[in-house]
PDB file of C-alpha atoms in Angstrom:
ATOM      1  CA  GLU A   1       0.589 -13.309   3.401  1.00 74.00           C
ATOM      2  CA  TRP A   2      -2.943 -14.640   2.737  1.00 76.00           C
ATOM      3  CA  GLY A   3      -4.313 -13.900   6.181  1.00 70.00           C
ATOM      4  CA  GLU A   4      -5.859 -16.194   8.765  1.00 77.00           C
ATOM      5  CA  LYS A   5      -8.594 -17.526   6.469  1.00 77.00           C
ATOM      6  CA  TRP A   6      -6.263 -18.572   3.676  1.00 81.00           C
ATOM      7  CA  ARG A   7      -7.556 -22.141   3.748  1.00 80.00           C
ATOM      8  CA  GLU A   8     -10.857 -20.837   2.391  1.00 78.00           C
ATOM      9  CA  LYS A   9      -9.049 -19.760  -0.787  1.00 82.00           C
ATOM     10  CA  VAL A  10      -6.899 -22.775  -1.659  1.00 87.00           C
ATOM     11  CA  ASP A  11      -6.866 -26.441  -0.735  1.00 90.00           C
ATOM     12  CA  LEU A  12      -3.085 -26.663  -0.398  1.00 90.00           C
ATOM     13  CA  GLU A  13      -0.925 -29.765  -0.175  1.00 92.00           C
ATOM     14  CA  GLU A  14       1.363 -29.071   2.778  1.00 90.00           C
ATOM     15  CA  ARG A  15       4.233 -31.168   1.438  1.00 92.00           C
ATOM     16  CA  PRO A  16       6.042 -29.361  -1.425  1.00 93.00           C
ATOM     17  CA  PHE A  17       6.514 -31.257  -4.677  1.00 91.00           C
ATOM     18  CA  ALA A  18       9.317 -29.081  -6.051  1.00 87.00           C
ATOM     19  CA  ALA A  19      11.985 -26.639  -4.950  1.00 82.00           C
ATOM     20  CA  ALA A  20      12.639 -23.186  -6.383  1.00 75.00           C
ATOM     21  CA  SER A  21      15.848 -21.202  -6.036  1.00 74.00           C
ATOM     22  CA  ILE A  22      14.587 -19.205  -3.058  1.00 80.00           C
ATOM     23  CA  GLY A  23      11.413 -21.076  -2.175  1.00 86.00           C
ATOM     24  CA  GLN A  24       9.354 -24.216  -2.543  1.00 92.00           C
ATOM     25  CA  VAL A  25       6.345 -25.170  -4.657  1.00 94.00           C
ATOM     26  CA  HIS A  26       3.099 -26.793  -3.499  1.00 95.00           C
ATOM     27  CA  ARG A  27       0.175 -28.237  -5.430  1.00 95.00           C
ATOM     28  CA  GLY A  28      -3.253 -26.892  -4.627  1.00 94.00           C
ATOM     29  CA  ARG A  29      -6.834 -26.407  -5.805  1.00 92.00           C
ATOM     30  CA  LEU A  30      -8.889 -23.232  -5.857  1.00 90.00           C
ATOM     31  CA  LYS A  31     -11.750 -23.235  -3.377  1.00 83.00           C
ATOM     32  CA  GLU A  32     -13.450 -19.855  -3.549  1.00 66.00           C
ATOM     33  CA  GLY A  33     -16.194 -19.347  -6.087  1.00 61.00           C
ATOM     34  CA  ASN A  34     -15.372 -15.663  -6.562  1.00 51.00           C
ATOM     35  CA  HIS A  35     -12.687 -16.499  -9.134  1.00 58.00           C
ATOM     36  CA  ALA A  36     -15.371 -17.505 -11.622  1.00 54.00           C
ATOM     37  CA  GLU A  37     -15.539 -14.103 -13.315  1.00 52.00           C
ATOM     38  CA  ARG A  38     -11.922 -14.594 -14.386  1.00 61.00           C
ATOM     39  CA  GLY A  39     -12.619 -18.075 -15.694  1.00 64.00           C
ATOM     40  CA  TRP A  40     -10.866 -19.800 -12.780  1.00 66.00           C
ATOM     41  CA  LYS A  41     -13.236 -22.529 -11.679  1.00 69.00           C
ATOM     42  CA  GLU A  42     -13.397 -23.941  -8.191  1.00 67.00           C
ATOM     43  CA  GLY A  43     -11.229 -27.056  -8.068  1.00 82.00           C
ATOM     44  CA  LYS A  44      -8.788 -25.708 -10.672  1.00 88.00           C
ATOM     45  CA  ARG A  45      -5.327 -27.128  -9.994  1.00 93.00           C
ATOM     46  CA  VAL A  46      -2.667 -24.560  -9.199  1.00 94.00           C
ATOM     47  CA  ALA A  47       1.037 -24.404  -8.369  1.00 95.00           C
ATOM     48  CA  VAL A  48       1.861 -22.248  -5.347  1.00 95.00           C
ATOM     49  CA  LYS A  49       5.445 -20.975  -5.025  1.00 95.00           C
ATOM     50  CA  VAL A  50       6.227 -19.792  -1.502  1.00 93.00           C
ATOM     51  CA  GLN A  51       9.379 -17.813  -0.763  1.00 88.00           C
ATOM     52  CA  TYR A  52      11.484 -19.011   2.165  1.00 85.00           C
ATOM     53  CA  PRO A  53      11.097 -16.686   5.171  1.00 83.00           C
ATOM     54  CA  GLY A  54      13.839 -14.123   5.616  1.00 75.00           C
ATOM     55  CA  VAL A  55      15.534 -14.657   2.250  1.00 73.00           C
ATOM     56  CA  SER A  56      15.232 -11.076   1.047  1.00 70.00           C
ATOM     57  CA  ASP A  57      16.265  -9.686   4.440  1.00 68.00           C
ATOM     58  CA  SER A  58      19.461 -11.735   4.586  1.00 68.00           C
ATOM     59  CA  ILE A  59      20.911 -10.785   1.183  1.00 67.00           C
ATOM     60  CA  GLU A  60      23.058  -7.926   2.429  1.00 67.00           C
ATOM     61  CA  SER A  61      24.531  -9.771   5.416  1.00 71.00           C
ATOM     62  CA  ASP A  62      25.150 -12.975   3.455  1.00 64.00           C
ATOM     63  CA  LEU A  63      26.958 -11.183   0.638  1.00 66.00           C
ATOM     64  CA  SER A  64      29.000  -9.119   3.100  1.00 71.00           C
ATOM     65  CA  ASN A  65      30.094 -12.307   4.852  1.00 65.00           C
ATOM     66  CA  LEU A  66      30.936 -13.905   1.513  1.00 66.00           C
ATOM     67  CA  THR A  67      33.039 -10.904   0.512  1.00 66.00           C
ATOM     68  CA  MET A  68      35.010 -11.019   3.744  1.00 66.00           C
ATOM     69  CA  LEU A  69      35.530 -14.786   3.408  1.00 66.00           C
ATOM     70  CA  VAL A  70      36.776 -14.581  -0.181  1.00 63.00           C
ATOM     71  CA  LYS A  71      39.124 -11.704   0.595  1.00 63.00           C
ATOM     72  CA  ALA A  72      40.492 -13.327   3.754  1.00 64.00           C
ATOM     73  CA  THR A  73      41.163 -16.684   2.113  1.00 68.00           C
ATOM     74  CA  GLY A  74      42.402 -15.390  -1.238  1.00 65.00           C
ATOM     75  CA  LEU A  75      39.915 -17.650  -3.059  1.00 64.00           C
ATOM     76  CA  ALA A  76      39.183 -15.052  -5.735  1.00 65.00           C
ATOM     77  CA  PRO A  77      41.248 -15.728  -8.896  1.00 65.00           C
ATOM     78  CA  PRO A  78      43.559 -12.976 -10.190  1.00 67.00           C
ATOM     79  CA  GLY A  79      41.753 -10.455 -12.378  1.00 61.00           C
ATOM     80  CA  LEU A  80      38.344 -11.028 -10.801  1.00 66.00           C
ATOM     81  CA  PHE A  81      36.629  -7.744  -9.979  1.00 67.00           C
ATOM     82  CA  LEU A  82      35.097  -9.029  -6.768  1.00 65.00           C
ATOM     83  CA  GLU A  83      33.191  -5.875  -5.878  1.00 72.00           C
ATOM     84  CA  ASN A  84      31.477  -5.866  -9.285  1.00 69.00           C
ATOM     85  CA  VAL A  85      30.613  -9.547  -8.981  1.00 69.00           C
ATOM     86  CA  ILE A  86      29.068  -8.961  -5.549  1.00 67.00           C
ATOM     87  CA  ARG A  87      27.204  -5.883  -6.781  1.00 71.00           C
ATOM     88  CA  VAL A  88      25.657  -7.743  -9.702  1.00 69.00           C
ATOM     89  CA  GLY A  89      24.851 -10.706  -7.458  1.00 68.00           C
ATOM     90  CA  ARG A  90      23.119  -8.388  -4.996  1.00 68.00           C
ATOM     91  CA  GLU A  91      21.019  -6.833  -7.751  1.00 69.00           C
ATOM     92  CA  GLU A  92      20.056 -10.202  -9.243  1.00 72.00           C
ATOM     93  CA  LEU A  93      19.096 -11.693  -5.880  1.00 71.00           C
ATOM     94  CA  LYS A  94      16.910  -8.720  -5.021  1.00 71.00           C
ATOM     95  CA  VAL A  95      15.165  -9.051  -8.360  1.00 72.00           C
ATOM     96  CA  GLU A  96      14.577 -12.793  -7.801  1.00 78.00           C
ATOM     97  CA  CYS A  97      12.966 -12.009  -4.437  1.00 81.00           C
ATOM     98  CA  ASP A  98      10.439  -9.685  -6.053  1.00 87.00           C
ATOM     99  CA  TYR A  99       7.506 -11.966  -6.832  1.00 91.00           C
ATOM    100  CA  ARG A 100       5.352  -9.029  -7.958  1.00 93.00           C
ATOM    101  CA  ARG A 101       7.907  -8.367 -10.676  1.00 94.00           C
ATOM    102  CA  GLU A 102       7.957 -12.051 -11.602  1.00 94.00           C
ATOM    103  CA  VAL A 103       4.177 -11.967 -12.011  1.00 96.00           C
ATOM    104  CA  GLU A 104       4.516  -9.157 -14.562  1.00 96.00           C
ATOM    105  CA  ASN A 105       7.371 -10.988 -16.319  1.00 96.00           C
ATOM    106  CA  GLN A 106       5.315 -14.166 -16.627  1.00 97.00           C
ATOM    107  CA  LYS A 107       2.270 -12.311 -17.932  1.00 97.00           C
ATOM    108  CA  ARG A 108       4.443 -10.557 -20.501  1.00 97.00           C
ATOM    109  CA  PHE A 109       6.069 -13.785 -21.685  1.00 97.00           C
ATOM    110  CA  ARG A 110       2.684 -15.491 -21.856  1.00 97.00           C
ATOM    111  CA  SER A 111       1.413 -12.701 -24.105  1.00 97.00           C
ATOM    112  CA  LEU A 112       4.522 -12.721 -26.329  1.00 98.00           C
ATOM    113  CA  ILE A 113       4.571 -16.480 -26.819  1.00 97.00           C
ATOM    114  CA  SER A 114       0.825 -16.846 -27.348  1.00 97.00           C
ATOM    115  CA  SER A 115       0.955 -14.153 -30.052  1.00 97.00           C
ATOM    116  CA  ASP A 116       3.688 -15.914 -32.049  1.00 97.00           C
ATOM    117  CA  ALA A 117       2.156 -18.321 -34.550  1.00 97.00           C
ATOM    118  CA  GLY A 118       5.301 -20.442 -34.827  1.00 96.00           C
ATOM    119  CA  LEU A 119       5.635 -21.043 -31.090  1.00 97.00           C
ATOM    120  CA  VAL A 120       1.913 -21.719 -30.788  1.00 97.00           C
ATOM    121  CA  ALA A 121       2.167 -24.292 -33.586  1.00 97.00           C
ATOM    122  CA  ASP A 122       5.079 -25.914 -31.753  1.00 97.00           C
ATOM    123  CA  ARG A 123       2.918 -26.067 -28.603  1.00 97.00           C
ATOM    124  CA  PHE A 124       5.021 -23.743 -26.455  1.00 98.00           C
ATOM    125  CA  ARG A 125       3.017 -22.279 -23.571  1.00 98.00           C
ATOM    126  CA  VAL A 126       3.398 -20.197 -20.420  1.00 97.00           C
ATOM    127  CA  PRO A 127       1.080 -21.105 -17.512  1.00 96.00           C
ATOM    128  CA  GLU A 128      -1.532 -18.523 -16.562  1.00 95.00           C
ATOM    129  CA  VAL A 129      -0.930 -16.470 -13.435  1.00 95.00           C
ATOM    130  CA  ILE A 130      -3.664 -16.532 -10.764  1.00 92.00           C
ATOM    131  CA  GLU A 131      -2.979 -12.911  -9.962  1.00 91.00           C
ATOM    132  CA  ASP A 132      -5.623 -12.483  -7.241  1.00 88.00           C
ATOM    133  CA  LEU A 133      -3.674 -14.898  -5.016  1.00 91.00           C
ATOM    134  CA  CYS A 134      -0.180 -13.527  -5.684  1.00 94.00           C
ATOM    135  CA  THR A 135       1.607 -11.492  -3.023  1.00 92.00           C
ATOM    136  CA  ASP A 136       5.129 -10.231  -2.363  1.00 90.00           C
ATOM    137  CA  LYS A 137       6.142 -13.730  -1.174  1.00 91.00           C
ATOM    138  CA  ILE A 138       3.656 -16.046  -2.923  1.00 93.00           C
ATOM    139  CA  LEU A 139       3.238 -16.718  -6.641  1.00 95.00           C
ATOM    140  CA  VAL A 140       0.299 -18.793  -7.904  1.00 95.00           C
ATOM    141  CA  THR A 141      -0.114 -20.125 -11.429  1.00 95.00           C
ATOM    142  CA  GLU A 142      -2.117 -22.816 -13.131  1.00 95.00           C
ATOM    143  CA  TYR A 143      -0.642 -26.263 -12.554  1.00 95.00           C
ATOM    144  CA  VAL A 144       0.813 -27.921 -15.655  1.00 95.00           C
ATOM    145  CA  HIS A 145       2.016 -31.452 -16.264  1.00 93.00           C
ATOM    146  CA  GLY A 146       5.463 -32.297 -17.518  1.00 93.00           C
ATOM    147  CA  GLY A 147       9.003 -33.355 -16.760  1.00 93.00           C
ATOM    148  CA  THR A 148      12.266 -31.503 -17.326  1.00 92.00           C
ATOM    149  CA  ILE A 149      12.919 -31.146 -21.020  1.00 92.00           C
ATOM    150  CA  ASP A 150      16.229 -33.019 -20.993  1.00 91.00           C
ATOM    151  CA  LYS A 151      14.130 -36.199 -20.895  1.00 88.00           C
ATOM    152  CA  VAL A 152      13.258 -35.722 -24.581  1.00 92.00           C
ATOM    153  CA  VAL A 153      16.635 -37.282 -25.382  1.00 91.00           C
ATOM    154  CA  ASP A 154      14.757 -40.610 -25.357  1.00 91.00           C
ATOM    155  CA  LEU A 155      12.187 -39.480 -27.947  1.00 93.00           C
ATOM    156  CA  ASP A 156      12.430 -39.969 -31.716  1.00 94.00           C
ATOM    157  CA  ALA A 157      14.709 -37.708 -33.721  1.00 96.00           C
ATOM    158  CA  SER A 158      11.922 -35.744 -35.414  1.00 95.00           C
ATOM    159  CA  GLU A 159      10.432 -34.698 -32.070  1.00 95.00           C
ATOM    160  CA  ARG A 160      13.830 -33.817 -30.632  1.00 95.00           C
ATOM    161  CA  ASN A 161      14.583 -31.718 -33.704  1.00 96.00           C
ATOM    162  CA  ARG A 162      11.203 -29.952 -33.519  1.00 96.00           C
ATOM    163  CA  ILE A 163      11.772 -28.979 -29.884  1.00 96.00           C
ATOM    164  CA  GLY A 164      15.390 -27.951 -30.506  1.00 95.00           C
ATOM    165  CA  ARG A 165      14.447 -25.707 -33.427  1.00 96.00           C
ATOM    166  CA  ALA A 166      11.644 -24.138 -31.417  1.00 97.00           C
ATOM    167  CA  ILE A 167      13.927 -23.395 -28.462  1.00 96.00           C
ATOM    168  CA  LEU A 168      16.543 -21.867 -30.780  1.00 95.00           C
ATOM    169  CA  ARG A 169      13.869 -19.718 -32.417  1.00 96.00           C
ATOM    170  CA  LEU A 170      12.549 -18.698 -29.004  1.00 96.00           C
ATOM    171  CA  THR A 171      16.046 -17.632 -27.964  1.00 94.00           C
ATOM    172  CA  MET A 172      16.477 -15.505 -31.101  1.00 94.00           C
ATOM    173  CA  LEU A 173      13.090 -13.866 -30.553  1.00 97.00           C
ATOM    174  CA  GLU A 174      13.866 -13.109 -26.910  1.00 96.00           C
ATOM    175  CA  LEU A 175      17.210 -11.515 -27.646  1.00 94.00           C
ATOM    176  CA  PHE A 176      16.852  -9.828 -31.028  1.00 94.00           C
ATOM    177  CA  VAL A 177      13.118  -9.139 -31.465  1.00 95.00           C
ATOM    178  CA  TRP A 178      11.478  -8.820 -28.050  1.00 97.00           C
ATOM    179  CA  ARG A 179      14.703  -7.753 -26.305  1.00 97.00           C
ATOM    180  CA  PHE A 180      13.235  -9.415 -23.230  1.00 96.00           C
ATOM    181  CA  MET A 181      14.905 -12.629 -22.103  1.00 95.00           C
ATOM    182  CA  GLN A 182      14.525 -15.392 -19.564  1.00 92.00           C
ATOM    183  CA  THR A 183      18.139 -15.384 -18.366  1.00 88.00           C
ATOM    184  CA  ASP A 184      17.952 -18.593 -16.318  1.00 84.00           C
ATOM    185  CA  PRO A 185      17.136 -21.151 -19.039  1.00 80.00           C
ATOM    186  CA  ASN A 186      18.068 -24.327 -17.160  1.00 85.00           C
ATOM    187  CA  TRP A 187      16.291 -27.563 -18.088  1.00 88.00           C
ATOM    188  CA  GLY A 188      14.079 -27.346 -14.995  1.00 88.00           C
ATOM    189  CA  ASN A 189      12.419 -24.224 -16.395  1.00 92.00           C
ATOM    190  CA  PHE A 190      11.198 -26.079 -19.506  1.00 95.00           C
ATOM    191  CA  LEU A 191       8.582 -28.733 -18.742  1.00 96.00           C
ATOM    192  CA  TYR A 192       7.656 -31.196 -21.494  1.00 96.00           C
ATOM    193  CA  ASP A 193       4.347 -33.060 -21.430  1.00 96.00           C
ATOM    194  CA  VAL A 194       4.905 -36.235 -23.429  1.00 94.00           C
ATOM    195  CA  ARG A 195       1.144 -36.882 -23.749  1.00 94.00           C
ATOM    196  CA  THR A 196       0.336 -33.607 -25.505  1.00 95.00           C
ATOM    197  CA  ARG A 197       3.865 -32.830 -26.795  1.00 96.00           C
ATOM    198  CA  THR A 198       3.520 -29.412 -25.140  1.00 97.00           C
ATOM    199  CA  THR A 199       6.477 -27.463 -23.744  1.00 97.00           C
ATOM    200  CA  TYR A 200       5.718 -25.214 -20.768  1.00 97.00           C
ATOM    201  CA  LEU A 201       7.997 -22.336 -19.764  1.00 96.00           C
ATOM    202  CA  ILE A 202       8.134 -21.547 -16.047  1.00 94.00           C
ATOM    203  CA  ASP A 203      10.085 -19.411 -13.537  1.00 92.00           C
ATOM    204  CA  PHE A 204      10.555 -15.842 -14.775  1.00 93.00           C
ATOM    205  CA  GLY A 205      12.269 -14.337 -11.751  1.00 89.00           C
ATOM    206  CA  ALA A 206      15.470 -13.774 -13.712  1.00 86.00           C
ATOM    207  CA  ALA A 207      13.886 -12.272 -16.838  1.00 92.00           C
ATOM    208  CA  ARG A 208      15.349  -8.963 -17.962  1.00 91.00           C
ATOM    209  CA  GLU A 209      15.042  -6.385 -20.709  1.00 93.00           C
ATOM    210  CA  TYR A 210      17.858  -5.204 -23.008  1.00 94.00           C
ATOM    211  CA  ASP A 211      18.064  -1.869 -24.756  1.00 95.00           C
ATOM    212  CA  GLU A 212      18.396  -1.616 -28.522  1.00 94.00           C
ATOM    213  CA  GLU A 213      22.005  -0.398 -28.389  1.00 95.00           C
ATOM    214  CA  PHE A 214      23.153  -3.465 -26.451  1.00 94.00           C
ATOM    215  CA  VAL A 215      21.310  -5.865 -28.762  1.00 95.00           C
ATOM    216  CA  ARG A 216      22.681  -4.169 -31.882  1.00 94.00           C
ATOM    217  CA  GLY A 217      26.225  -4.400 -30.539  1.00 94.00           C
ATOM    218  CA  TYR A 218      25.790  -8.052 -29.622  1.00 92.00           C
ATOM    219  CA  LEU A 219      24.374  -8.831 -33.062  1.00 92.00           C
ATOM    220  CA  ASN A 220      27.393  -7.179 -34.681  1.00 92.00           C
ATOM    221  CA  ILE A 221      29.672  -9.479 -32.660  1.00 92.00           C
ATOM    222  CA  VAL A 222      27.660 -12.539 -33.737  1.00 89.00           C
ATOM    223  CA  VAL A 223      27.811 -11.501 -37.412  1.00 91.00           C
ATOM    224  CA  ALA A 224      31.537 -10.779 -37.216  1.00 93.00           C
ATOM    225  CA  ASN A 225      32.154 -14.161 -35.637  1.00 91.00           C
ATOM    226  CA  ALA A 226      30.092 -15.929 -38.296  1.00 89.00           C
ATOM    227  CA  ASN A 227      32.082 -14.155 -41.004  1.00 90.00           C
ATOM    228  CA  LYS A 228      35.366 -14.829 -39.214  1.00 83.00           C
ATOM    229  CA  ASP A 229      35.974 -11.105 -39.193  1.00 80.00           C
ATOM    230  CA  GLU A 230      38.942 -10.400 -36.944  1.00 71.00           C
TER     231      GLU A 230
END
């Protein structure tokens, strides 16, 4: 993906330090000086997500085999629309394999979050994308410190409450204001740096946009539920 002289671009640790859903993540440092015009200094620490070879090519065959297995064994519960489940799974997997799309998702979320005064005050951030080094199978961002956010359970109540309120507000913004949501919000996609009390959002492969009609209908359901309207 980077060509034969890729080692001139990044000093990459060969052993991955983290796993992604369809790839693995390596630490590295920028080496080339030609990133300076973008403000990326030589020696800047980066995270390099590399997609496992052949993942995107095997989606069709893997899902076809799964369909045959489920049908042959009768594992699917009654009422499950298997073909629809497989169709949606196929679409979602193809989207996750598109690192170019993820780059645009991450840039968009970074812009949205950095422009919201409340989230900025609560120290919520999205790492910068090193777009010059991104390809169809490689995604490079600035490296950030932090552990999975579930570890904040050991912090004092005021800090836990601050983070909880901020995440709830972020969710409401994503769904009802931006109509653009990170639909894989597991704890591993929120990194908390205890030293700076900063929360970093990562992994935007599953982000998706919702039209106004869908959001309005969903909001009506939420309001009806809150009012116990049967």
